[in-house]
PDB file of C-alpha atoms in Angstrom:
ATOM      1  CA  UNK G  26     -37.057  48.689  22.221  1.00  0.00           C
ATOM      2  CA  UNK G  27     -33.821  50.264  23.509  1.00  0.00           C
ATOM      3  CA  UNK G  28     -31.840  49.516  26.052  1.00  0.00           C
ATOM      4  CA  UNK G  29     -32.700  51.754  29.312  1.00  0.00           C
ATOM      5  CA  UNK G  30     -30.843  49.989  31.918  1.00  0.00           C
ATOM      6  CA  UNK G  31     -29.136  45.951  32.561  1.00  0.00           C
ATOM      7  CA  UNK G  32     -31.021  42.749  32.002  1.00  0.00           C
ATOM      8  CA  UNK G  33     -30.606  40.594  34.219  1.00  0.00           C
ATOM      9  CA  UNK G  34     -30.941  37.100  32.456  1.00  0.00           C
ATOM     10  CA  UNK G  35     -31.655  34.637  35.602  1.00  0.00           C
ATOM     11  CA  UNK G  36     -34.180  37.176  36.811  1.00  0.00           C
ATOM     12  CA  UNK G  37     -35.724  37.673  33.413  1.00  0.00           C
ATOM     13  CA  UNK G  38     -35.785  33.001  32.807  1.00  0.00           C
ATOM     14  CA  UNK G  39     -37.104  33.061  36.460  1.00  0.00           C
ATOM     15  CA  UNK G  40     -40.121  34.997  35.740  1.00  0.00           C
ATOM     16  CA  UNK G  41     -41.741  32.255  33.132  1.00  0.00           C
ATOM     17  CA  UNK G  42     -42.074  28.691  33.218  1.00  0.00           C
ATOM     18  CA  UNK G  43     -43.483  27.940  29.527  1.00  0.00           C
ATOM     19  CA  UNK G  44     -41.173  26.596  26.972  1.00  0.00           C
ATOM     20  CA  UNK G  45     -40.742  27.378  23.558  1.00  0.00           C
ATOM     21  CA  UNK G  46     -42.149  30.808  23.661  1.00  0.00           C
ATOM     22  CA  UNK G  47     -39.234  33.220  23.193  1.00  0.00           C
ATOM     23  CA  UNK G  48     -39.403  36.411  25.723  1.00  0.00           C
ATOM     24  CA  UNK G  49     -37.665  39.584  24.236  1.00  0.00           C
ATOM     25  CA  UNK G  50     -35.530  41.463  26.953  1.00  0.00           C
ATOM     26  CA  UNK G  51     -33.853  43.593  24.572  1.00  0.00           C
ATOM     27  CA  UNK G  52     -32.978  44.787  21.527  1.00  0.00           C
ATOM     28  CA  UNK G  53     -30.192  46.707  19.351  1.00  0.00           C
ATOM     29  CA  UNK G  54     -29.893  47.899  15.738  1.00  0.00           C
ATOM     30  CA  UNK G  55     -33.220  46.335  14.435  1.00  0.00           C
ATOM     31  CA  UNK G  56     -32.352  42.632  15.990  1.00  0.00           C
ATOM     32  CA  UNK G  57     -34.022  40.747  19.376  1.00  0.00           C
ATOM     33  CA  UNK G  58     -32.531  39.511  21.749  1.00  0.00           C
ATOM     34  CA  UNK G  59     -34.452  37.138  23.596  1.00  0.00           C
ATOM     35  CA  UNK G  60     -34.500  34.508  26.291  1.00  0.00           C
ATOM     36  CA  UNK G  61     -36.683  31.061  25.714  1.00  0.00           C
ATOM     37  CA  UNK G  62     -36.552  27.957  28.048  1.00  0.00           C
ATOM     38  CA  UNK G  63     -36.842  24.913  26.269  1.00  0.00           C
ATOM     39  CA  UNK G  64     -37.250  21.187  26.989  1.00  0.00           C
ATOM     40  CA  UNK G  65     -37.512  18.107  24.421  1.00  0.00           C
ATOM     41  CA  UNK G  66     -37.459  18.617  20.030  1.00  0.00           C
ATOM     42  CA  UNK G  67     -38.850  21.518  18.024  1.00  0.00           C
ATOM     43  CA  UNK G  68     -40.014  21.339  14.510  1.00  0.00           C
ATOM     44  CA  UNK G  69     -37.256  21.156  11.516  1.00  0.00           C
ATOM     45  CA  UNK G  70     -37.548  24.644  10.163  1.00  0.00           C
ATOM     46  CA  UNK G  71     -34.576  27.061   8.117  1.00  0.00           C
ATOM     47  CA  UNK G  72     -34.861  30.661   7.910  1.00  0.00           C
ATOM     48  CA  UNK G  73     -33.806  31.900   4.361  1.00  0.00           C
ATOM     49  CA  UNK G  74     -33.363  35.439   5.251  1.00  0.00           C
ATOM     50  CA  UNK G  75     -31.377  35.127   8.252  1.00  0.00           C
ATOM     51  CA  UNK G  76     -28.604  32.923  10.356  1.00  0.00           C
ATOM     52  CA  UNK G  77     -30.072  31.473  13.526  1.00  0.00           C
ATOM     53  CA  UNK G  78     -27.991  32.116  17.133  1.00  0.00           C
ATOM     54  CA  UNK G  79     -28.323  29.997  20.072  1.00  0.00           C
ATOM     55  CA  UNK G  80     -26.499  30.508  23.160  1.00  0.00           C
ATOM     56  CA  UNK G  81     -26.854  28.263  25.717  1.00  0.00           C
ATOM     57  CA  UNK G  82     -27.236  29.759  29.261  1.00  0.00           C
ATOM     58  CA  UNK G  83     -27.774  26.986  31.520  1.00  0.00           C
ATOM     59  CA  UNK G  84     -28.456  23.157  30.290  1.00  0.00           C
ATOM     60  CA  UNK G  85     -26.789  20.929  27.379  1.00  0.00           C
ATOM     61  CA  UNK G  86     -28.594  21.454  23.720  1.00  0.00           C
ATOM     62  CA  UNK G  87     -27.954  19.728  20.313  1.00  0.00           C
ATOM     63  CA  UNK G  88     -28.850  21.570  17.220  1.00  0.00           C
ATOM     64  CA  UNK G  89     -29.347  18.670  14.858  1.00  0.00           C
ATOM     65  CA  UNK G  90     -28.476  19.532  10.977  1.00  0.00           C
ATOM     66  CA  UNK G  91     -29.381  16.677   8.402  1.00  0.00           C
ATOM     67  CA  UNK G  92     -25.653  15.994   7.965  1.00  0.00           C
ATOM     68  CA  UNK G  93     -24.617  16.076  11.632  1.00  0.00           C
ATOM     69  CA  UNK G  94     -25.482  17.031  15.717  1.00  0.00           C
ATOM     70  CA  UNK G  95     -23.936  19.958  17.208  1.00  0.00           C
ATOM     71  CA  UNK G  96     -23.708  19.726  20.947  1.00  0.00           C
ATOM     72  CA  UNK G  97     -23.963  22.724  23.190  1.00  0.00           C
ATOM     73  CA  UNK G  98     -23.127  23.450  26.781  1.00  0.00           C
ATOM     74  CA  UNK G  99     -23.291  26.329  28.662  1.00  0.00           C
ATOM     75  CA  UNK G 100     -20.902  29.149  27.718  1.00  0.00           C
ATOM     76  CA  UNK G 101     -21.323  28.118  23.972  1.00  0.00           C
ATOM     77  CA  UNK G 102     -22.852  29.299  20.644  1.00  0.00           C
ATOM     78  CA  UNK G 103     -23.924  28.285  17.444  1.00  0.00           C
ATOM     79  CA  UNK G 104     -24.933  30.290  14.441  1.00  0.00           C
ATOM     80  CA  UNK G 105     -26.656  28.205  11.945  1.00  0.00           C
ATOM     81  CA  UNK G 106     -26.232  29.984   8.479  1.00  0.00           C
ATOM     82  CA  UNK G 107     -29.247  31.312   6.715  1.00  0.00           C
ATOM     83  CA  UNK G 108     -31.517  28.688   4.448  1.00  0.00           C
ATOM     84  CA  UNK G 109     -30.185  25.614   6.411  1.00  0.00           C
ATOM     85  CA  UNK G 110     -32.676  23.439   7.842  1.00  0.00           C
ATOM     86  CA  UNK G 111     -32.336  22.475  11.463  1.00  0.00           C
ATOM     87  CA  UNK G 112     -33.778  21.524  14.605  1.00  0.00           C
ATOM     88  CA  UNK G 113     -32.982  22.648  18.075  1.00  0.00           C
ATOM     89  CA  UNK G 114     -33.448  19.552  20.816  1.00  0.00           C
ATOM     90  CA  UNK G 115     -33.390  20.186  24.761  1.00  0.00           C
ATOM     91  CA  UNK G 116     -33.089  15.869  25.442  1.00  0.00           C
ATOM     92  CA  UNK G 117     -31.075  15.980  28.500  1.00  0.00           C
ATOM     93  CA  UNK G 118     -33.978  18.094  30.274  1.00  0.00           C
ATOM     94  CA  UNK G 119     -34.714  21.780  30.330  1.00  0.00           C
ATOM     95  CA  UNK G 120     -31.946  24.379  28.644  1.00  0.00           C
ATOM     96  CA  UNK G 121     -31.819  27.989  28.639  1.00  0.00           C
ATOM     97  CA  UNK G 122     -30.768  29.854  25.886  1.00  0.00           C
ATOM     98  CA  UNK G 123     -30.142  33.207  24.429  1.00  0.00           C
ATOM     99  CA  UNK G 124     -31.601  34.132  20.665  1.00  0.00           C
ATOM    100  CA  UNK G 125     -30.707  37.148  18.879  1.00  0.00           C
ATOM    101  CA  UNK G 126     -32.463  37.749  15.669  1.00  0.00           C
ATOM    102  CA  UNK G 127     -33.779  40.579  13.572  1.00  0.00           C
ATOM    103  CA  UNK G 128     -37.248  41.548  14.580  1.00  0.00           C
ATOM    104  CA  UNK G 129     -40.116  40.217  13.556  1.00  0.00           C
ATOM    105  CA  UNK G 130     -38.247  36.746  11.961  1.00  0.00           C
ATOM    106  CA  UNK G 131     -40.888  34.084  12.901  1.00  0.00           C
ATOM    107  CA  UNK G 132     -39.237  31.017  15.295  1.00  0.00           C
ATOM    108  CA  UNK G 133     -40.185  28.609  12.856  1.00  0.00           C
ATOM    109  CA  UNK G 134     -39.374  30.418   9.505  1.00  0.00           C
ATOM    110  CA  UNK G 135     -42.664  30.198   8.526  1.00  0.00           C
ATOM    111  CA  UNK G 136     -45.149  33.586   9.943  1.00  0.00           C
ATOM    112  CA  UNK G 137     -48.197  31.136   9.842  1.00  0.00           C
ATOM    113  CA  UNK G 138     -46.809  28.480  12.179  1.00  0.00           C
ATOM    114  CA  UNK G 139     -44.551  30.840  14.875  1.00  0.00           C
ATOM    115  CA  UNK G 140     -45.518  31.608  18.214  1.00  0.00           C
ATOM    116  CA  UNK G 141     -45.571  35.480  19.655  1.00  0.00           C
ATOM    117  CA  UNK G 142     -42.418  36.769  20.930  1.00  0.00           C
ATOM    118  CA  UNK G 143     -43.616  38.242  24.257  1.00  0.00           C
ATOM    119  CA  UNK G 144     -41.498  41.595  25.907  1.00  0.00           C
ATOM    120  CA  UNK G 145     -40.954  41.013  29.450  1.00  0.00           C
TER     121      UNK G 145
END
């Protein structure tokens, strides 16, 4: 996918209502970039190939690592380095965020166990 004209990133969130399930809006030199809306934990997972980017768009998010919780607000990003294990957590209600990854990387590291990455 290329980039033919803006994204709007409220109008793309507002168009869905599931969470978990990633939506791509874009993309650039052989990465996603996506927009999911999320609410409550997700599985502990680690992605040896890659790092993992979350930025948050809207909402308060804690990445928790085995040795500590990172906290995100809106405005912020984390990049969790490739082969750690981790677990994104929406527990103050729903968060939107902003993933960027290379295409075709599975959510939860693991191709068996992802969900489909839907283009809107």
């Amino acid at each position: 996918m290329t980039m033919q004209d803006k994204v709007n990133l409220a109008e793309k969130l507002a168009s869905f209502s599931d969470h978990w399930k990633p939506r791509i809006v874009g993309g650039y030199n052989g990465n996603d970039i996506m927009v999911v809306r999320i609410e409550g934990p997700f599985d502990w997972h680690k992605h040896d190939e890659t790092d993992d980017l979350f930025l948050v768009i809207e909402g308060k998010l804690d990445i928790e690592l085995r040795d500590r919780i990172v906290t995100l607000t809106a405005g912020e990003l984390f990049v969790v380095p490739a082969g750690v294990e981790h677990r994104p957590v929406a527990r103050y209600g729903e968060v939107k965020i902003l993933l960027i990854e290379p295409s075709g990387t599975p959510n939860t590291g693991d191709p068996a166990t992802a969900v489909e990455k839907l283009r809107i």
